[in-house]
Amino acid sequence: MTIAARFAAIIEGLCRAVAARGAKGAFGSASQPLVILLWSRLRRMAARFAILAEGAPKPRPRARRAGPRKRVRGPYLPRRRAWLLAPVPEATAAASQLRALLDDPQARALIGADPRFARLLRPLCRALFRRPPAIPAPPAPARPAAPRHRAVPATAAPHAAAAPPATLPLFHPPPAIA
């Protein structure tokens, strides 16, 4: 089973548990919008993980719009650690499966190769773990070494061979006006 298929299975089980608990009102008065938001984010996360695991090329940077963005108010997901474990106790199974997946050497190599995986997994790890597992950082890009000195063209004379002028003119008087 591939890494992407294992991740999709974990997300599928988590979505089922969220839907079952959401139908029972485990998320409180805002149960319906929160369940829909969580469900759609989890599904999108699984699809994006599969696309990244296939080796999709990095997207080109988009041009920024001029002016401030309008903030859309609506339901949002909590940001505290392990927030999903209280309303959905079945999420502990998904958390242990996700931890096992992240400890797999193949998954670590795949995640470490592309920083987009870390950005994708960070919110899920925050929702499921009190102490999130270490997501490997991508390798630093190789930068060319800066030259320590300027290269001297082959046709130029060495510095020692060139003698400085005997005297340097400091002041040139203006030409005489007739």
Short mmCIF file of N, CA, C and O in Angstrom, two decimals, residues 49-161:
data_model
loop_
_atom_site.label_atom_id
_atom_site.label_comp_id
_atom_site.label_asym_id
_atom_site.label_seq_id
_atom_site.Cartn_x
_atom_site.Cartn_y
_atom_site.Cartn_z
N PHE A 49 -2.63 15.63 -0.72
CA PHE A 49 -1.54 14.73 -0.38
C PHE A 49 -1.28 13.76 -1.53
O PHE A 49 -0.13 13.48 -1.88
N ALA A 50 -2.35 13.23 -2.12
CA ALA A 50 -2.20 12.29 -3.24
C ALA A 50 -1.54 12.97 -4.43
O ALA A 50 -0.68 12.38 -5.09
N ILE A 51 -1.91 14.22 -4.70
CA ILE A 51 -1.32 14.95 -5.82
C ILE A 51 0.16 15.20 -5.56
O ILE A 51 1.00 15.03 -6.45
N LEU A 52 0.49 15.59 -4.34
CA LEU A 52 1.89 15.84 -4.01
C LEU A 52 2.72 14.56 -4.05
O LEU A 52 3.88 14.57 -4.45
N ALA A 53 2.13 13.45 -3.61
CA ALA A 53 2.85 12.18 -3.58
C ALA A 53 3.14 11.68 -4.99
O ALA A 53 4.11 10.95 -5.21
N GLU A 54 2.31 12.06 -5.95
CA GLU A 54 2.55 11.67 -7.34
C GLU A 54 3.76 12.39 -7.92
O GLU A 54 4.28 11.99 -8.95
N GLY A 55 4.16 13.47 -7.27
CA GLY A 55 5.30 14.23 -7.78
C GLY A 55 4.88 15.36 -8.68
O GLY A 55 5.55 15.66 -9.67
N ALA A 56 3.76 15.99 -8.36
CA ALA A 56 3.28 17.11 -9.16
C ALA A 56 4.28 18.26 -9.11
O ALA A 56 4.92 18.48 -8.08
N PRO A 57 4.42 18.98 -10.20
CA PRO A 57 5.37 20.11 -10.19
C PRO A 57 4.89 21.20 -9.25
O PRO A 57 3.70 21.33 -8.98
N LYS A 58 5.85 21.98 -8.78
CA LYS A 58 5.51 23.09 -7.89
C LYS A 58 4.76 24.15 -8.66
O LYS A 58 5.09 24.45 -9.80
N PRO A 59 3.72 24.72 -8.05
CA PRO A 59 2.96 25.75 -8.77
C PRO A 59 3.77 27.03 -8.89
O PRO A 59 4.63 27.33 -8.07
N ARG A 60 3.47 27.77 -9.95
CA ARG A 60 4.12 29.06 -10.14
C ARG A 60 3.54 30.06 -9.15
O ARG A 60 2.36 29.98 -8.81
N PRO A 61 4.33 30.99 -8.71
CA PRO A 61 3.79 31.99 -7.77
C PRO A 61 2.74 32.85 -8.47
O PRO A 61 2.90 33.24 -9.62
N ARG A 62 1.67 33.10 -7.75
CA ARG A 62 0.58 33.92 -8.29
C ARG A 62 0.86 35.39 -8.01
O ARG A 62 1.49 35.74 -7.03
N ALA A 63 0.33 36.21 -8.90
CA ALA A 63 0.47 37.66 -8.70
C ALA A 63 -0.47 38.08 -7.57
O ALA A 63 -1.59 37.60 -7.45
N ARG A 64 0.00 38.96 -6.74
CA ARG A 64 -0.82 39.44 -5.62
C ARG A 64 -1.78 40.52 -6.10
O ARG A 64 -1.45 41.33 -6.96
N ARG A 65 -2.95 40.48 -5.49
CA ARG A 65 -3.93 41.51 -5.82
C ARG A 65 -3.59 42.79 -5.09
O ARG A 65 -3.07 42.77 -3.97
N ALA A 66 -3.94 43.88 -5.72
CA ALA A 66 -3.72 45.17 -5.08
C ALA A 66 -4.84 45.41 -4.06
O ALA A 66 -5.99 45.02 -4.26
N GLY A 67 -4.49 46.05 -2.97
CA GLY A 67 -5.49 46.40 -1.96
C GLY A 67 -5.65 45.30 -0.93
O GLY A 67 -5.19 44.18 -1.09
N PRO A 68 -6.33 45.63 0.16
CA PRO A 68 -6.51 44.65 1.24
C PRO A 68 -7.56 43.60 0.86
O PRO A 68 -8.46 43.85 0.07
N ARG A 69 -7.40 42.43 1.43
CA ARG A 69 -8.36 41.36 1.20
C ARG A 69 -9.57 41.55 2.12
O ARG A 69 -9.44 42.03 3.23
N LYS A 70 -10.70 41.09 1.65
CA LYS A 70 -11.89 41.09 2.51
C LYS A 70 -11.89 39.81 3.32
O LYS A 70 -11.72 38.72 2.77
N ARG A 71 -12.07 39.93 4.61
CA ARG A 71 -12.14 38.76 5.47
C ARG A 71 -13.56 38.24 5.46
O ARG A 71 -14.51 38.98 5.67
N VAL A 72 -13.68 36.97 5.22
CA VAL A 72 -14.99 36.33 5.22
C VAL A 72 -15.21 35.73 6.60
O VAL A 72 -14.42 34.90 7.05
N ARG A 73 -16.24 36.16 7.25
CA ARG A 73 -16.56 35.63 8.58
C ARG A 73 -17.40 34.37 8.40
O ARG A 73 -18.24 34.29 7.53
N GLY A 74 -17.17 33.42 9.20
CA GLY A 74 -17.93 32.20 9.13
C GLY A 74 -17.38 31.22 10.14
O GLY A 74 -16.58 31.58 11.01
N PRO A 75 -17.74 29.97 10.03
CA PRO A 75 -17.21 29.01 10.98
C PRO A 75 -15.72 28.80 10.75
O PRO A 75 -15.22 28.88 9.63
N TYR A 76 -15.00 28.58 11.80
CA TYR A 76 -13.57 28.31 11.71
C TYR A 76 -13.26 27.14 12.63
O TYR A 76 -14.00 26.84 13.56
N LEU A 77 -12.17 26.49 12.34
CA LEU A 77 -11.75 25.36 13.16
C LEU A 77 -10.90 25.86 14.32
O LEU A 77 -10.13 26.80 14.17
N PRO A 78 -11.04 25.24 15.48
CA PRO A 78 -10.21 25.64 16.62
C PRO A 78 -8.73 25.44 16.32
O PRO A 78 -8.36 24.66 15.44
N ARG A 79 -7.88 26.13 17.06
CA ARG A 79 -6.45 26.05 16.80
C ARG A 79 -5.65 25.47 17.97
O ARG A 79 -4.45 25.32 17.85
N ARG A 80 -6.31 25.16 19.06
CA ARG A 80 -5.54 24.63 20.19
C ARG A 80 -5.14 23.17 19.89
O ARG A 80 -5.72 22.51 19.04
N ARG A 81 -4.17 22.70 20.61
CA ARG A 81 -3.63 21.36 20.38
C ARG A 81 -4.64 20.29 20.79
O ARG A 81 -5.32 20.42 21.80
N ALA A 82 -4.74 19.25 19.99
CA ALA A 82 -5.57 18.07 20.24
C ALA A 82 -7.04 18.42 20.43
O ALA A 82 -7.75 17.74 21.17
N TRP A 83 -7.53 19.43 19.76
CA TRP A 83 -8.91 19.86 19.94
C TRP A 83 -9.91 18.84 19.42
O TRP A 83 -11.05 18.78 19.88
N LEU A 84 -9.52 18.01 18.46
CA LEU A 84 -10.46 17.07 17.85
C LEU A 84 -10.68 15.82 18.71
O LEU A 84 -11.66 15.11 18.52
N LEU A 85 -9.83 15.58 19.68
CA LEU A 85 -9.95 14.36 20.48
C LEU A 85 -11.13 14.39 21.44
O LEU A 85 -11.70 13.35 21.75
N ALA A 86 -11.51 15.56 21.92
CA ALA A 86 -12.63 15.63 22.88
C ALA A 86 -13.98 15.36 22.21
O ALA A 86 -14.74 14.50 22.68
N PRO A 87 -14.34 16.06 21.11
CA PRO A 87 -15.65 15.78 20.52
C PRO A 87 -15.70 14.47 19.74
O PRO A 87 -16.77 13.90 19.57
N VAL A 88 -14.55 13.99 19.26
CA VAL A 88 -14.51 12.75 18.46
C VAL A 88 -13.47 11.82 19.07
O VAL A 88 -12.31 11.81 18.66
N PRO A 89 -13.86 11.00 20.06
CA PRO A 89 -12.88 10.11 20.69
C PRO A 89 -12.28 9.09 19.72
O PRO A 89 -11.17 8.61 19.94
N GLU A 90 -12.98 8.80 18.64
CA GLU A 90 -12.46 7.86 17.65
C GLU A 90 -11.25 8.43 16.92
O GLU A 90 -10.53 7.70 16.23
N ALA A 91 -11.01 9.71 17.07
CA ALA A 91 -9.87 10.35 16.41
C ALA A 91 -8.55 9.87 17.00
O ALA A 91 -7.51 10.03 16.36
N THR A 92 -8.57 9.27 18.19
CA THR A 92 -7.33 8.75 18.76
C THR A 92 -6.78 7.62 17.89
O THR A 92 -5.56 7.46 17.78
N ALA A 93 -7.67 6.83 17.29
CA ALA A 93 -7.21 5.76 16.39
C ALA A 93 -6.55 6.37 15.16
O ALA A 93 -5.49 5.91 14.71
N ALA A 94 -7.16 7.42 14.61
CA ALA A 94 -6.56 8.09 13.46
C ALA A 94 -5.23 8.73 13.83
O ALA A 94 -4.29 8.71 13.04
N ALA A 95 -5.15 9.26 15.04
CA ALA A 95 -3.90 9.88 15.49
C ALA A 95 -2.79 8.84 15.59
O ALA A 95 -1.66 9.11 15.17
N SER A 96 -3.08 7.67 16.13
CA SER A 96 -2.04 6.65 16.25
C SER A 96 -1.63 6.12 14.87
O SER A 96 -0.45 5.86 14.62
N GLN A 97 -2.59 5.99 13.96
CA GLN A 97 -2.25 5.56 12.61
C GLN A 97 -1.42 6.62 11.88
O GLN A 97 -0.48 6.29 11.14
N LEU A 98 -1.76 7.88 12.09
CA LEU A 98 -1.00 8.96 11.46
C LEU A 98 0.42 9.01 12.03
O LEU A 98 1.39 9.21 11.29
N ARG A 99 0.56 8.80 13.33
CA ARG A 99 1.90 8.79 13.93
C ARG A 99 2.73 7.63 13.37
O ARG A 99 3.91 7.79 13.06
N ALA A 100 2.10 6.46 13.18
CA ALA A 100 2.82 5.33 12.59
C ALA A 100 3.22 5.63 11.15
O ALA A 100 4.31 5.27 10.71
N LEU A 101 2.34 6.31 10.42
CA LEU A 101 2.66 6.69 9.04
C LEU A 101 3.83 7.67 9.00
O LEU A 101 4.73 7.53 8.18
N LEU A 102 3.83 8.64 9.91
CA LEU A 102 4.90 9.64 9.92
C LEU A 102 6.22 9.06 10.41
O LEU A 102 7.27 9.64 10.15
N ASP A 103 6.18 7.94 11.12
CA ASP A 103 7.41 7.29 11.57
C ASP A 103 7.99 6.35 10.52
O ASP A 103 9.13 5.88 10.67
N ASP A 104 7.24 6.07 9.47
CA ASP A 104 7.70 5.20 8.40
C ASP A 104 8.84 5.89 7.64
O ASP A 104 8.73 7.06 7.28
N PRO A 105 9.97 5.19 7.41
CA PRO A 105 11.10 5.83 6.72
C PRO A 105 10.76 6.32 5.32
O PRO A 105 11.25 7.36 4.88
N GLN A 106 9.92 5.58 4.59
CA GLN A 106 9.53 6.03 3.24
C GLN A 106 8.73 7.32 3.32
O GLN A 106 8.92 8.23 2.52
N ALA A 107 7.82 7.40 4.28
CA ALA A 107 7.01 8.61 4.43
C ALA A 107 7.88 9.78 4.86
O ALA A 107 7.71 10.90 4.38
N ARG A 108 8.83 9.53 5.75
CA ARG A 108 9.74 10.61 6.19
C ARG A 108 10.56 11.14 5.02
O ARG A 108 10.78 12.34 4.90
N ALA A 109 11.00 10.25 4.16
CA ALA A 109 11.77 10.69 2.98
C ALA A 109 10.89 11.49 2.03
O ALA A 109 11.32 12.52 1.50
N LEU A 110 9.67 11.03 1.85
CA LEU A 110 8.74 11.73 0.95
C LEU A 110 8.39 13.11 1.51
O LEU A 110 8.42 14.12 0.78
N ILE A 111 8.11 13.19 2.79
CA ILE A 111 7.73 14.45 3.42
C ILE A 111 8.92 15.40 3.50
O ILE A 111 8.79 16.60 3.31
N GLY A 112 10.10 14.86 3.77
CA GLY A 112 11.28 15.69 3.86
C GLY A 112 11.73 16.26 2.53
O GLY A 112 12.47 17.25 2.49
N ALA A 113 11.31 15.67 1.44
CA ALA A 113 11.74 16.12 0.12
C ALA A 113 11.00 17.37 -0.35
O ALA A 113 11.50 18.09 -1.21
N ASP A 114 9.82 17.62 0.19
CA ASP A 114 9.01 18.74 -0.29
C ASP A 114 8.38 19.48 0.89
O ASP A 114 7.67 18.88 1.69
N PRO A 115 8.62 20.78 1.02
CA PRO A 115 8.06 21.52 2.16
C PRO A 115 6.54 21.64 2.12
O PRO A 115 5.91 21.95 3.12
N ARG A 116 5.93 21.37 0.98
CA ARG A 116 4.47 21.46 0.90
C ARG A 116 3.79 20.40 1.75
O ARG A 116 2.68 20.59 2.24
N PHE A 117 4.44 19.25 1.95
CA PHE A 117 3.87 18.22 2.82
C PHE A 117 3.77 18.71 4.26
O PHE A 117 2.78 18.48 4.93
N ALA A 118 4.80 19.38 4.73
CA ALA A 118 4.79 19.90 6.10
C ALA A 118 3.68 20.92 6.28
O ALA A 118 2.98 20.91 7.30
N ARG A 119 3.50 21.81 5.31
CA ARG A 119 2.42 22.80 5.40
C ARG A 119 1.06 22.12 5.38
O ARG A 119 0.12 22.60 6.01
N LEU A 120 0.95 21.02 4.67
CA LEU A 120 -0.32 20.30 4.59
C LEU A 120 -0.63 19.54 5.88
O LEU A 120 -1.77 19.54 6.34
N LEU A 121 0.39 18.94 6.47
CA LEU A 121 0.18 18.08 7.63
C LEU A 121 0.12 18.82 8.96
O LEU A 121 -0.42 18.31 9.93
N ARG A 122 0.69 20.01 9.02
CA ARG A 122 0.78 20.73 10.29
C ARG A 122 -0.59 20.95 10.96
O ARG A 122 -0.74 20.67 12.15
N PRO A 123 -1.64 21.43 10.26
CA PRO A 123 -2.94 21.62 10.94
C PRO A 123 -3.55 20.31 11.44
O PRO A 123 -4.17 20.27 12.50
N LEU A 124 -3.37 19.23 10.67
CA LEU A 124 -3.91 17.94 11.10
C LEU A 124 -3.19 17.44 12.34
O LEU A 124 -3.82 16.95 13.28
N CYS A 125 -1.88 17.59 12.36
CA CYS A 125 -1.12 17.17 13.54
C CYS A 125 -1.49 18.01 14.76
O CYS A 125 -1.57 17.49 15.87
N ARG A 126 -1.76 19.29 14.56
CA ARG A 126 -2.17 20.15 15.67
C ARG A 126 -3.53 19.72 16.21
O ARG A 126 -3.77 19.76 17.41
N ALA A 127 -4.42 19.29 15.33
CA ALA A 127 -5.76 18.89 15.76
C ALA A 127 -5.77 17.54 16.47
O ALA A 127 -6.63 17.29 17.30
N LEU A 128 -4.79 16.68 16.17
CA LEU A 128 -4.83 15.32 16.70
C LEU A 128 -3.84 15.03 17.82
O LEU A 128 -4.02 14.07 18.56
N PHE A 129 -2.77 15.81 17.94
CA PHE A 129 -1.72 15.47 18.89
C PHE A 129 -1.51 16.57 19.92
O PHE A 129 -1.53 17.74 19.59
N ARG A 130 -1.26 16.15 21.15
CA ARG A 130 -0.84 17.12 22.16
C ARG A 130 0.61 17.51 21.93
O ARG A 130 0.98 18.66 22.06
N ARG A 131 1.42 16.52 21.58
CA ARG A 131 2.81 16.76 21.18
C ARG A 131 2.96 16.21 19.77
O ARG A 131 3.13 15.00 19.59
N PRO A 132 2.90 17.07 18.77
CA PRO A 132 2.97 16.57 17.39
C PRO A 132 4.32 15.93 17.09
O PRO A 132 5.33 16.34 17.64
N PRO A 133 4.32 14.92 16.23
CA PRO A 133 5.59 14.32 15.85
C PRO A 133 6.41 15.30 15.02
O PRO A 133 5.87 16.22 14.41
N ALA A 134 7.69 15.10 15.02
CA ALA A 134 8.57 15.99 14.26
C ALA A 134 8.41 15.69 12.78
O ALA A 134 8.62 14.57 12.33
N ILE A 135 8.01 16.69 12.05
CA ILE A 135 7.91 16.57 10.60
C ILE A 135 9.26 16.99 10.06
O ILE A 135 9.74 18.08 10.37
N PRO A 136 9.89 16.13 9.26
CA PRO A 136 11.24 16.47 8.80
C PRO A 136 11.24 17.74 7.96
O PRO A 136 10.36 17.95 7.14
N ALA A 137 12.24 18.56 8.20
CA ALA A 137 12.37 19.79 7.43
C ALA A 137 12.99 19.47 6.08
O ALA A 137 13.79 18.54 5.96
N PRO A 138 12.63 20.23 5.06
CA PRO A 138 13.22 19.97 3.75
C PRO A 138 14.70 20.36 3.76
O PRO A 138 15.13 21.19 4.55
N PRO A 139 15.48 19.74 2.89
CA PRO A 139 16.90 20.09 2.85
C PRO A 139 17.07 21.53 2.38
O PRO A 139 16.27 22.03 1.58
N ALA A 140 18.10 22.18 2.89
CA ALA A 140 18.36 23.57 2.49
C ALA A 140 18.79 23.59 1.03
O ALA A 140 19.52 22.70 0.58
N PRO A 141 18.33 24.58 0.27
CA PRO A 141 18.73 24.64 -1.13
C PRO A 141 20.22 24.90 -1.25
O PRO A 141 20.80 25.65 -0.46
N ALA A 142 20.83 24.27 -2.22
CA ALA A 142 22.26 24.44 -2.43
C ALA A 142 22.50 25.81 -3.07
O ALA A 142 21.93 26.13 -4.11
N ARG A 143 23.31 26.60 -2.41
CA ARG A 143 23.64 27.92 -2.93
C ARG A 143 25.08 27.90 -3.43
O ARG A 143 25.94 27.29 -2.78
N PRO A 144 25.35 28.57 -4.53
CA PRO A 144 26.72 28.60 -4.99
C PRO A 144 27.58 29.40 -4.02
O PRO A 144 27.14 30.40 -3.46
N ALA A 145 28.78 28.94 -3.82
CA ALA A 145 29.69 29.61 -2.89
C ALA A 145 30.11 30.95 -3.49
O ALA A 145 30.44 31.04 -4.68
N ALA A 146 30.08 31.97 -2.69
CA ALA A 146 30.49 33.29 -3.14
C ALA A 146 32.00 33.33 -3.29
O ALA A 146 32.72 32.80 -2.43
N PRO A 147 32.50 33.93 -4.35
CA PRO A 147 33.95 34.00 -4.50
C PRO A 147 34.56 34.89 -3.42
O PRO A 147 33.99 35.90 -3.03
N ARG A 148 35.72 34.50 -2.93
CA ARG A 148 36.37 35.24 -1.87
C ARG A 148 37.09 36.48 -2.40
O ARG A 148 37.35 37.41 -1.68
N HIS A 149 37.46 36.47 -3.65
CA HIS A 149 38.14 37.62 -4.25
C HIS A 149 37.69 37.76 -5.69
O HIS A 149 37.14 36.82 -6.27
N ARG A 150 37.94 38.91 -6.23
CA ARG A 150 37.57 39.13 -7.62
C ARG A 150 38.57 38.41 -8.51
O ARG A 150 39.77 38.39 -8.24
N ALA A 151 38.06 37.88 -9.55
CA ALA A 151 38.94 37.23 -10.52
C ALA A 151 39.64 38.30 -11.35
O ALA A 151 39.02 39.28 -11.78
N VAL A 152 40.92 38.13 -11.57
CA VAL A 152 41.71 39.08 -12.35
C VAL A 152 41.81 38.52 -13.77
O VAL A 152 42.17 37.36 -13.95
N PRO A 153 41.46 39.34 -14.76
CA PRO A 153 41.57 38.83 -16.14
C PRO A 153 43.02 38.47 -16.45
O PRO A 153 43.97 39.06 -15.92
N ALA A 154 43.20 37.52 -17.34
CA ALA A 154 44.54 37.04 -17.68
C ALA A 154 45.35 38.11 -18.38
O ALA A 154 46.58 38.12 -18.32
N THR A 155 44.71 39.06 -19.06
CA THR A 155 45.44 40.09 -19.79
C THR A 155 45.89 41.22 -18.88
O THR A 155 46.73 42.02 -19.27
N ALA A 156 45.37 41.30 -17.70
CA ALA A 156 45.74 42.38 -16.80
C ALA A 156 47.11 42.12 -16.18
O ALA A 156 47.49 40.99 -15.92
N ALA A 157 47.85 43.19 -15.96
CA ALA A 157 49.16 43.07 -15.35
C ALA A 157 49.00 42.85 -13.86
O ALA A 157 48.07 43.35 -13.24
N PRO A 158 49.91 42.13 -13.23
CA PRO A 158 49.82 41.94 -11.78
C PRO A 158 49.99 43.27 -11.06
O PRO A 158 50.59 44.20 -11.56
N HIS A 159 49.46 43.35 -9.87
CA HIS A 159 49.49 44.59 -9.09
C HIS A 159 50.91 45.02 -8.75
O HIS A 159 51.22 46.19 -8.69
N ALA A 160 51.78 44.10 -8.50
CA ALA A 160 53.15 44.45 -8.11
C ALA A 160 53.91 45.07 -9.28
O ALA A 160 54.77 45.90 -9.09
N ALA A 161 53.58 44.68 -10.50
CA ALA A 161 54.31 45.20 -11.66
C ALA A 161 53.91 46.64 -11.98
O ALA A 161 54.67 47.39 -12.55
#
